[in-house]
Tab-separated table of C-alpha atoms in Angstrom:
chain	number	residue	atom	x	y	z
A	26	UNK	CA	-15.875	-1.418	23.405
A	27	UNK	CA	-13.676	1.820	22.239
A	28	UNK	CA	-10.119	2.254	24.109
A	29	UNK	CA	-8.482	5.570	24.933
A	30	UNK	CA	-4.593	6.227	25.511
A	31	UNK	CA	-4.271	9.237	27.436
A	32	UNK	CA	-0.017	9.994	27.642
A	33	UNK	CA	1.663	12.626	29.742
A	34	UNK	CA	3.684	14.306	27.030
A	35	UNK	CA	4.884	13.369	23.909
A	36	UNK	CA	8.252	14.990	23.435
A	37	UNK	CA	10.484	12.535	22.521
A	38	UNK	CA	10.903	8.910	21.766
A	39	UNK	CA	11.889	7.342	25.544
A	40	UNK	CA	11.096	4.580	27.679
A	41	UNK	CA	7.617	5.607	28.358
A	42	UNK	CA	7.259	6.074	24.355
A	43	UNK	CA	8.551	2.284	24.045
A	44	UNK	CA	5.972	1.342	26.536
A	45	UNK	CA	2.965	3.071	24.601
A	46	UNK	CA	4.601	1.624	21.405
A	47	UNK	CA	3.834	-1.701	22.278
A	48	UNK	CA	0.436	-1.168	23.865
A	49	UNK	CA	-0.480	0.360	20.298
A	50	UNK	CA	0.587	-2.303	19.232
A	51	UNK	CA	-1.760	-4.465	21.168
A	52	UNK	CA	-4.833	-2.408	20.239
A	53	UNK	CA	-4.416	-0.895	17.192
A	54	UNK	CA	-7.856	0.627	16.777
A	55	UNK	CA	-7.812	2.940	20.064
A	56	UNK	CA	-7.460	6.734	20.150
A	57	UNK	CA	-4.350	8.383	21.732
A	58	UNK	CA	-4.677	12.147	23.999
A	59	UNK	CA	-1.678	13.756	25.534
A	60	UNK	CA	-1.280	16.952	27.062
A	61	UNK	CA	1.060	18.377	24.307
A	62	UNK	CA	2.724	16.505	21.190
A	63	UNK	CA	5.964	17.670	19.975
A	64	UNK	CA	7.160	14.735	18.333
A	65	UNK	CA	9.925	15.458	16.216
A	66	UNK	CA	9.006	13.635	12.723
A	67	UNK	CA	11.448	11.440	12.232
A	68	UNK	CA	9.972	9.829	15.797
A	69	UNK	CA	6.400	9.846	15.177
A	70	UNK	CA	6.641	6.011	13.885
A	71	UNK	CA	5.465	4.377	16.680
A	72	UNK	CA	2.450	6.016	16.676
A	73	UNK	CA	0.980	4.170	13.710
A	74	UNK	CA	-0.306	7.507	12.086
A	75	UNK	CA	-2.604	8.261	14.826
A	76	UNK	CA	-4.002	11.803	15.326
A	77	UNK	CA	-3.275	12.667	18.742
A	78	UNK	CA	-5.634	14.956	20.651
A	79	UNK	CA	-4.099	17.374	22.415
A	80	UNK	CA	-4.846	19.599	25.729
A	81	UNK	CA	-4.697	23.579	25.547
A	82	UNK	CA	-1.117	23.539	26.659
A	83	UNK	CA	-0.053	22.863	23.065
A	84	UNK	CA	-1.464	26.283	22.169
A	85	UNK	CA	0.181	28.194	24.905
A	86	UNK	CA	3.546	30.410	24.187
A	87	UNK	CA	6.690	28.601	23.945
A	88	UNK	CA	4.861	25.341	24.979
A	89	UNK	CA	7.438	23.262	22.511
A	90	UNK	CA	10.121	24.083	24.537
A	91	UNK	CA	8.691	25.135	27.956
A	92	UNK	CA	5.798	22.784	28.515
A	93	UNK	CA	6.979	21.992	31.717
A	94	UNK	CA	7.392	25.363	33.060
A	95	UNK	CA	3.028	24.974	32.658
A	96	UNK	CA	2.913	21.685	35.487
A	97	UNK	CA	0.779	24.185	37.637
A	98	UNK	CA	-1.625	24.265	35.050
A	99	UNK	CA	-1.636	20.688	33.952
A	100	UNK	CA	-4.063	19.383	36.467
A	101	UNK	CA	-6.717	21.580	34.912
A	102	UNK	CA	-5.744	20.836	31.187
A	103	UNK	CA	-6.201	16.544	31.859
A	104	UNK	CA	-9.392	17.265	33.434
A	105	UNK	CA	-10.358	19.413	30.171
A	106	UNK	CA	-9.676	16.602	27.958
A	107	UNK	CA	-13.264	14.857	27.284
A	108	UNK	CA	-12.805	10.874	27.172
A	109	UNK	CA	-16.571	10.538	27.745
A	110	UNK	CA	-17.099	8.517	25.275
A	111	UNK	CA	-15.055	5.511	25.494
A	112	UNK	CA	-15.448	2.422	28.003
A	113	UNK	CA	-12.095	1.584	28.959
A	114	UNK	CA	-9.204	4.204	29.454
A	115	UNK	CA	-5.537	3.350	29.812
A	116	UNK	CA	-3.514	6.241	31.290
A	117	UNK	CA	0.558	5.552	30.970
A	118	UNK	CA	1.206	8.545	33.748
A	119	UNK	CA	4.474	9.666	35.284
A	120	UNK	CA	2.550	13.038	35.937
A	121	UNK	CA	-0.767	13.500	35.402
A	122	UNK	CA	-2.233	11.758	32.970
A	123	UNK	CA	-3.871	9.548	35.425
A	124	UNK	CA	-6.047	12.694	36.601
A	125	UNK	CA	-8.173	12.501	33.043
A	126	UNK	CA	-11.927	12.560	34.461
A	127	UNK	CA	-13.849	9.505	33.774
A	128	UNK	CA	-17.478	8.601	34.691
A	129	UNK	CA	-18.978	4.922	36.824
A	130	UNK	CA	-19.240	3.260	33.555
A	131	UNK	CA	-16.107	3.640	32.386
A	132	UNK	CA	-13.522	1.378	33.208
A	133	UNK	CA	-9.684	3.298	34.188
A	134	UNK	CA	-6.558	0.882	34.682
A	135	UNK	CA	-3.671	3.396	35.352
A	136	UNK	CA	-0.094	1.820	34.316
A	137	UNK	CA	1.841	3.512	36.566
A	138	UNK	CA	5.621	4.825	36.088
A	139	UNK	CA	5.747	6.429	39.297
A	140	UNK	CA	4.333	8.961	41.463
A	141	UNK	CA	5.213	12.081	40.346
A	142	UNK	CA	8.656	12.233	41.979
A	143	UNK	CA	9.519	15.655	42.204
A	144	UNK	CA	6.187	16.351	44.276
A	145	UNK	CA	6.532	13.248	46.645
A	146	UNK	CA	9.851	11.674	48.206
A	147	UNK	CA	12.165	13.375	46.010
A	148	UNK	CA	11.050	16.926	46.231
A	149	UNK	CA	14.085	17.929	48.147
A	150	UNK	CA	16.475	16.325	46.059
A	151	UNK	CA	14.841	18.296	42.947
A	152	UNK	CA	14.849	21.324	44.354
A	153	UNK	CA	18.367	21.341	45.815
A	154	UNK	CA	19.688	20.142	42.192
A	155	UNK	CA	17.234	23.056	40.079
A	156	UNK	CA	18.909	25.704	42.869
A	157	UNK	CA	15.316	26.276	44.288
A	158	UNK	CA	16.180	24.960	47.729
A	159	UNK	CA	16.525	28.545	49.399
A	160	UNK	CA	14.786	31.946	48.894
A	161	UNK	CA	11.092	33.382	47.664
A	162	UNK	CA	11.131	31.337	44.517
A	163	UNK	CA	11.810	27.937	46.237
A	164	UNK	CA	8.609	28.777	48.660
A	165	UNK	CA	6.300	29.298	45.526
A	166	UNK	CA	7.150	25.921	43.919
A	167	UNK	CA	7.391	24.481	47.282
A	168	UNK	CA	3.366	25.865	47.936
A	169	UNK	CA	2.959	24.695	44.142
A	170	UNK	CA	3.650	21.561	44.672
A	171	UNK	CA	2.006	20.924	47.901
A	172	UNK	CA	-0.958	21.981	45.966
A	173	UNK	CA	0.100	18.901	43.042
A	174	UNK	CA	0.510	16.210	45.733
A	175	UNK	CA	-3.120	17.145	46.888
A	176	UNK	CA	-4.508	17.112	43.901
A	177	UNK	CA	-2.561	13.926	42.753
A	178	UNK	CA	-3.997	12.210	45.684
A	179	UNK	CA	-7.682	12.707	45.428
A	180	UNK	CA	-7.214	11.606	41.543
A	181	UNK	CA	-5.912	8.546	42.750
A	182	UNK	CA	-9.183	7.686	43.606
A	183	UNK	CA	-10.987	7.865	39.988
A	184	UNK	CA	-8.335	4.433	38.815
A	185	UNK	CA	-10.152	1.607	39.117
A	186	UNK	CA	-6.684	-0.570	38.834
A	187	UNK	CA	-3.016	0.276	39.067
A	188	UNK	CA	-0.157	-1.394	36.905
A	189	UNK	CA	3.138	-0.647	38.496
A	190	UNK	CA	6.564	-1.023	36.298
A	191	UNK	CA	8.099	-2.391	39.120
A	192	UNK	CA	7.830	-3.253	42.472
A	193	UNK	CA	9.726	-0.607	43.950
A	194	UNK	CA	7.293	1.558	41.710
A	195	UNK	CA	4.490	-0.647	43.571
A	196	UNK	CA	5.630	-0.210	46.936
A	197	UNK	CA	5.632	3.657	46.292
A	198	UNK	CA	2.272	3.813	45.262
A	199	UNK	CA	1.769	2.532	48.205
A	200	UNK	CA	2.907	4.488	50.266
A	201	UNK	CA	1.187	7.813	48.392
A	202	UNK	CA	-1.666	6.478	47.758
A	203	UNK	CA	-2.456	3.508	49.911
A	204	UNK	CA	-3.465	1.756	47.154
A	205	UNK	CA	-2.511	-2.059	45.407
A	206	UNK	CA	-0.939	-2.340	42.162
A	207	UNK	CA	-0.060	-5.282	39.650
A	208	UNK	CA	3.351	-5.777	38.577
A	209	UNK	CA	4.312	-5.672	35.108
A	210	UNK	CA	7.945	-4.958	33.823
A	211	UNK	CA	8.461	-2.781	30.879
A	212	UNK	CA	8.936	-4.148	27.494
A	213	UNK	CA	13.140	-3.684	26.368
A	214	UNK	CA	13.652	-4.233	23.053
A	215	UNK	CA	16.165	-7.314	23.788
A	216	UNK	CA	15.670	-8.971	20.388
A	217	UNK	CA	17.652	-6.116	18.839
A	218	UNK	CA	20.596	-7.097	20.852
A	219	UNK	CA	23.163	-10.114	20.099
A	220	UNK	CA	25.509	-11.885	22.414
A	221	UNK	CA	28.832	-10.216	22.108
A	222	UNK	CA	31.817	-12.849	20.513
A	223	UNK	CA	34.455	-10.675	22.280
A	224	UNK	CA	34.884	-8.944	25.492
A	225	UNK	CA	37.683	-6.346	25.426
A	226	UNK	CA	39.511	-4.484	28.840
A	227	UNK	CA	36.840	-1.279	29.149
A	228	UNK	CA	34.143	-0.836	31.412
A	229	UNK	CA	30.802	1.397	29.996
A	230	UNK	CA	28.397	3.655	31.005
A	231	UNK	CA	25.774	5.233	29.219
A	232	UNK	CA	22.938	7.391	29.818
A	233	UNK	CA	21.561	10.965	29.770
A	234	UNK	CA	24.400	13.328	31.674
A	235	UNK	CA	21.900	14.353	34.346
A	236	UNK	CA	22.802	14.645	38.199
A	237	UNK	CA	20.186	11.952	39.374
A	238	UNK	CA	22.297	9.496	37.038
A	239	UNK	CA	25.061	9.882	39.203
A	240	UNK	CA	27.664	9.410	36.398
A	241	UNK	CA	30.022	11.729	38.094
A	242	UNK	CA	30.061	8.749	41.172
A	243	UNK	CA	31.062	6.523	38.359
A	244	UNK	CA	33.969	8.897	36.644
A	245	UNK	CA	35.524	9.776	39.971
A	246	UNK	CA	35.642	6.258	41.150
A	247	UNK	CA	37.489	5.222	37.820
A	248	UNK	CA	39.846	8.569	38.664
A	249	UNK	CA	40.794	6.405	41.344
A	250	UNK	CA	41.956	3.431	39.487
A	251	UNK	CA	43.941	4.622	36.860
A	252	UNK	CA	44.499	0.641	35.653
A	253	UNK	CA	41.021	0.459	34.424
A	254	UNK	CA	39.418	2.103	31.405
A	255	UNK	CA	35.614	3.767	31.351
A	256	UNK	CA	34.163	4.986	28.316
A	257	UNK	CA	30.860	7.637	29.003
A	258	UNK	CA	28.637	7.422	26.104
A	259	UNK	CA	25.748	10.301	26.294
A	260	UNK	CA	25.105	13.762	26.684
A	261	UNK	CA	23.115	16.206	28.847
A	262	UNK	CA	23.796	19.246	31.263
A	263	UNK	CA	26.448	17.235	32.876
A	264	UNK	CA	28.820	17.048	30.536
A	265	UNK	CA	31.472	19.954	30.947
A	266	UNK	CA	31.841	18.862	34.476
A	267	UNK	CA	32.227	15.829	33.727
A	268	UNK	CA	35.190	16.321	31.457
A	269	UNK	CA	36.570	18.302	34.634
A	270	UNK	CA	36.725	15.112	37.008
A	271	UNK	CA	37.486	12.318	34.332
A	272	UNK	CA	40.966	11.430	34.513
A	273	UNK	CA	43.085	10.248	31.300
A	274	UNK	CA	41.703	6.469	31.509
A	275	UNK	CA	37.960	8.072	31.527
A	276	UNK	CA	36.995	8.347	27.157
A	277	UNK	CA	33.456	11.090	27.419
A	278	UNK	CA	32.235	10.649	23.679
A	279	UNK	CA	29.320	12.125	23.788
A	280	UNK	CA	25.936	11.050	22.056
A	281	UNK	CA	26.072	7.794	20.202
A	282	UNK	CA	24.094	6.459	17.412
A	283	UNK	CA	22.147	3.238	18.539
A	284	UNK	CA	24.607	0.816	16.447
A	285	UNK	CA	27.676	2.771	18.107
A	286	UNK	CA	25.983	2.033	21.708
A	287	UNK	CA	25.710	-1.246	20.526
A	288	UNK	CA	28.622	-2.163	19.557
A	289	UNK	CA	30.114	-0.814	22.805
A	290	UNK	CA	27.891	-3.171	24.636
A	291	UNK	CA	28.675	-6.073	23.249
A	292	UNK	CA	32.473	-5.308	24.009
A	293	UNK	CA	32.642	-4.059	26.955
A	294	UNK	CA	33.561	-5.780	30.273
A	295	UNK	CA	30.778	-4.848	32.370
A	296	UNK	CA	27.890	-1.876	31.961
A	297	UNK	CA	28.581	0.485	35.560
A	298	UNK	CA	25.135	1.869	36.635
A	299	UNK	CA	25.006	3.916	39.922
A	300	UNK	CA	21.619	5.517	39.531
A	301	UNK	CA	18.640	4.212	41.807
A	302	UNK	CA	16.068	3.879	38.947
A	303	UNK	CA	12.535	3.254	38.725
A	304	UNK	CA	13.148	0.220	36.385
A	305	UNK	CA	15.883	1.199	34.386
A	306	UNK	CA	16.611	-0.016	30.472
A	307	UNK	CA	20.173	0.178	30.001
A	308	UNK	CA	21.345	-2.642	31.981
A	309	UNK	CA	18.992	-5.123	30.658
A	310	UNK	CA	20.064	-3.870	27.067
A	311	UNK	CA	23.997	-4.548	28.187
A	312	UNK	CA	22.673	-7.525	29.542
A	313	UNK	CA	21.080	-8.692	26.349
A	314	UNK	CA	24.590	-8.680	24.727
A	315	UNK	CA	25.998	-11.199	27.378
A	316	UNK	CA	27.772	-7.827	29.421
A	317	UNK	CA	27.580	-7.996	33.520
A	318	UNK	CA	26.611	-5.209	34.998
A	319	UNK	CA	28.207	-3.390	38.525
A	320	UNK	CA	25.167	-1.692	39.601
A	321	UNK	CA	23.573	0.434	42.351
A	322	UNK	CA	21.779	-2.403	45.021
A	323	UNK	CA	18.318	0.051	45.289
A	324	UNK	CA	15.043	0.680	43.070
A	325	UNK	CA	14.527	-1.148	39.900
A	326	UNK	CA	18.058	-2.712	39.516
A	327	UNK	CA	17.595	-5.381	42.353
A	328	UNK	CA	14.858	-7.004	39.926
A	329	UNK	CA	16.198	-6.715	37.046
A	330	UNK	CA	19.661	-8.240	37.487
A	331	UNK	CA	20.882	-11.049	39.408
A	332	UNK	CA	23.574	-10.587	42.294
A	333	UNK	CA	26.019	-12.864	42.915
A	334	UNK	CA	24.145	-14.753	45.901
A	335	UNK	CA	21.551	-15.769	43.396
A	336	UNK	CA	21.437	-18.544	40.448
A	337	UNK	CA	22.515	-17.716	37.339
A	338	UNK	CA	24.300	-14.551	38.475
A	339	UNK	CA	24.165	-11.288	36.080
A	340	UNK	CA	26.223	-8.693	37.743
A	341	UNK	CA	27.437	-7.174	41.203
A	342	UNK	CA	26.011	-4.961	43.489
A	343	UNK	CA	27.121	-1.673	46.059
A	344	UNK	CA	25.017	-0.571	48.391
A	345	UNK	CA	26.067	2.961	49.282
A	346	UNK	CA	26.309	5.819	46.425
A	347	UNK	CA	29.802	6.520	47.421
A	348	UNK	CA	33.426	6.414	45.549
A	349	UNK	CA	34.558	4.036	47.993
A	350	UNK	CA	31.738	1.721	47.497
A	351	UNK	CA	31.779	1.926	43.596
A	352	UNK	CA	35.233	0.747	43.716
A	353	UNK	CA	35.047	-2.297	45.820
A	354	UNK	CA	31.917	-3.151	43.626
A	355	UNK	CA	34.422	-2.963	40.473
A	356	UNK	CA	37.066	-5.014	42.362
A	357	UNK	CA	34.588	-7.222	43.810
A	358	UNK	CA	33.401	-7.733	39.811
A	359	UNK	CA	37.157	-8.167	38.942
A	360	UNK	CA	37.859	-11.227	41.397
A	361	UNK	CA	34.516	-12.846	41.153
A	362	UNK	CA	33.396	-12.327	37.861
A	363	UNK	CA	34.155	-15.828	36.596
A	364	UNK	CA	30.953	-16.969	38.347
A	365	UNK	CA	28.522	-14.367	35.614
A	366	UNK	CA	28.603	-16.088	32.344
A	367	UNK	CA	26.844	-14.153	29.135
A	368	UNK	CA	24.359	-17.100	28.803
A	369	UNK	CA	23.014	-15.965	32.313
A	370	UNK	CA	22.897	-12.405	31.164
A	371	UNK	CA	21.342	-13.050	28.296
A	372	UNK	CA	18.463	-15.444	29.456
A	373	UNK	CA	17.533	-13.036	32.315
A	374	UNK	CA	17.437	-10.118	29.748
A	375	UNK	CA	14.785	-12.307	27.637
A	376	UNK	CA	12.153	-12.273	30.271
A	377	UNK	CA	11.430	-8.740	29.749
A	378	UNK	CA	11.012	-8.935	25.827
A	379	UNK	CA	8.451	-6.607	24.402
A	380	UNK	CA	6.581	-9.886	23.491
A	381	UNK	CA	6.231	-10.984	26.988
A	382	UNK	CA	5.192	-7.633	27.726
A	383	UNK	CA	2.334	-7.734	25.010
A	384	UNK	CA	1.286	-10.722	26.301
A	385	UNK	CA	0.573	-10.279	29.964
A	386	UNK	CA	-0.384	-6.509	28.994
A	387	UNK	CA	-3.331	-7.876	27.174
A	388	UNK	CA	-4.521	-10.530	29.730
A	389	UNK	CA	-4.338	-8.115	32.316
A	390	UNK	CA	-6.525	-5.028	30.787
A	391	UNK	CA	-8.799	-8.311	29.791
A	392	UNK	CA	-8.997	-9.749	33.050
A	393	UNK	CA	-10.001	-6.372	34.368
A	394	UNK	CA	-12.429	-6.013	32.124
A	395	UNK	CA	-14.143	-9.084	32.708
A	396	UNK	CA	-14.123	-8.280	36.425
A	397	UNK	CA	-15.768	-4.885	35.579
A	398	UNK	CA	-18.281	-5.091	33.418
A	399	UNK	CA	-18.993	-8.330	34.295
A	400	UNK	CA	-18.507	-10.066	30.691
A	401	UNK	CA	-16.760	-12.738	28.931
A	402	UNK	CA	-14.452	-10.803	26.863
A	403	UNK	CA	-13.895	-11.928	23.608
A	404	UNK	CA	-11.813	-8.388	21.926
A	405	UNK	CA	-10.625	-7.960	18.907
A	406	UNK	CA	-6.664	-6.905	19.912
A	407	UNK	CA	-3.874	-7.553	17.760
A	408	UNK	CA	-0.584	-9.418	19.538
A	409	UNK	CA	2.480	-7.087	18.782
A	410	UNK	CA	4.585	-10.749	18.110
């Protein structure tokens, strides 16, 4: 049986790269498609030297930098892409991808990042923070994407099985397109973290400086306790006005090398994260080096780390993206957070290894393929451990 990968872009190495990394890894010997493939080459590891065949986007006028600006016409490019020839076909789609045309005999499992967001529950939010909630452009993209959320219903129908990152992800497909999903976490790369020997008095953030990320929440809230040091690691958009609202016990440095970020993991007090994510990396990576974390209580977060009501707590939760609630989350963190031990972190960070990932990856596209094409499957895939 031949596999297909079909990506939505491939623009840079992030956490839906990591994912297709170590699905690659699982089966080596199928082909990779993607609307467009910019991959800087000092990125292009992962890949395992694959050719990568790309839609007609890539070919269009400052697609390297502007392929987004060409969503409207990336319904129409998927469908272009011909994947008649292979039996099974794994889309990895926060887009699109999942669109790709496929025919009775052809098996489709889409692992799902989300819905495309910025066409479904958080189209307001997107257009208020791109300054296209008023005025004749905002009704174009608003027509635009009613016109995506149409046509990324009806393709909803062509999956034969859904993978869902997580189960807030699963509970949204649900609710766009009434249909059920398995759960399967991401792979985080927790074996290239250590236990850190020595906490010191800073708390950390770190992430892209974008407004969803809602670092500003965390920099004004630390404004407000003077007592307490934050360090900002990243960059992004966000930046300049950050360095307007941090006060002097607020350090913004910027982009980080991986062994800097690293480093300031393992030392720091406890990671802040006030986004509401889909999954969301970073805190299982802090909590791979034995670091709490003081998160937002929505989305991905409230499976991935362990409140204080639970066993084996892993970190602290607020409940309202507000200063005021930020704060009594770090103060709650300050008075309890003799009941979090970095053994705890550190063992719940392990269950979403990259090997556990492989693992139930494989049995799953397996299992589905068994149920199928109504075989006893005996592949030839590769374990990535």
């Amino acid at each position: 049986m031949r596999i297909a990968f079909i990506h939505d872009w491939l623009v840079t190495y992030g956490g839906a790269e990591r994912v297709l990394e170590q699905m690659l890894h699982c089966y080596p010997d199928a082909d990779l498609f993607s609307l467009v493939d910019f991959l800087p080459a000092d990125q292009r590891g992962f890949l395992q030297n694959k050719q990568v065949t790309t839609s007609f986007i890539q070919h269009l006028p400052l697609a390297r930098t502007k392929y987004r600006s060409y969503l409207p016409l990336m319904p129409l490019a998927v469908e272009q892409l011909d994947l008649s020839g292979y039996d099974i076909v794994i889309s990895g789609s926060h887009a699109v991808a999942k669109g790709v045309i496929t025919g009775p005999d052809q098996l489709h499992i889409c692992l799902c990042y989300t819905p495309m967001r910025y066409a479904w529950d958080l189209q307001h939010q997107y257009l208020r923070e791109s300054g296209l909630d008023s005025g004749m452009k905002s009704w174009m993209v608003r027509w635009m994407l009613h016109r995506m959320r149409l046509w990324d219903q009806r393709t909803a129908d062509g999956v034969d099985q859904f993978i869902a990152i997580s189960n807030f992800i699963a509970r949204r497909i649900w609710k766009v397109y009434r249909r059920d999903s398995t759960v399967l976490y991401p792979p985080v790369n927790v074996e290239g973290y250590s236990l850190g020997s020595q906490k010191e008095e800073f708390y950390l953030t770190a992430s892209r400086l974008v407004p969803y990320k809602r670092v500003d929440l965390i920099v004004q809230a630390f404004a407000r306790m003077p007592d307490k040091k934050l360090i900002v690691i990243g960059d992004g958009p966000e930046l300049q006005r950050l360095k307007g609202l941090a006060g002097s016990n607020v350090d913004l440095l910027g982009y980080q090398p991986q062994e800097i970020l690293r480093d300031y993991l393992q030392k720091a007090r406890a990671f802040v994260f006030a986004a509401e994510e889909d999954f969301g990396i970073a805190p299982l990576e802090a909590q791979a080096c034995g670091t709490p974390v003081i998160a937002f209580g929505k989305g991905g977060a409230l499976e991935t780390i362990r409140g204080l009501g639970e066993k084996n707590p892993t970190g602290v939760f607020f409940y309202q993206q507000t200063i005021e609630e930020l704060v009594a989350g770090v103060l709650e963190f300050e008075e309890k957070k003799g009941a979090i031990s970095a053994k705890s972190c550190r063992q719940n960070a392990l269950r979403f290894s990259e090997e556990n990932f492989c693992q139930k990856f494989c049995s799953l596209v397996e299992e589905h393929m068994e149920s199928y094409f109504n075989i006893n499957v005996r592949f030839n895939r590769r374990l990535c451990r």
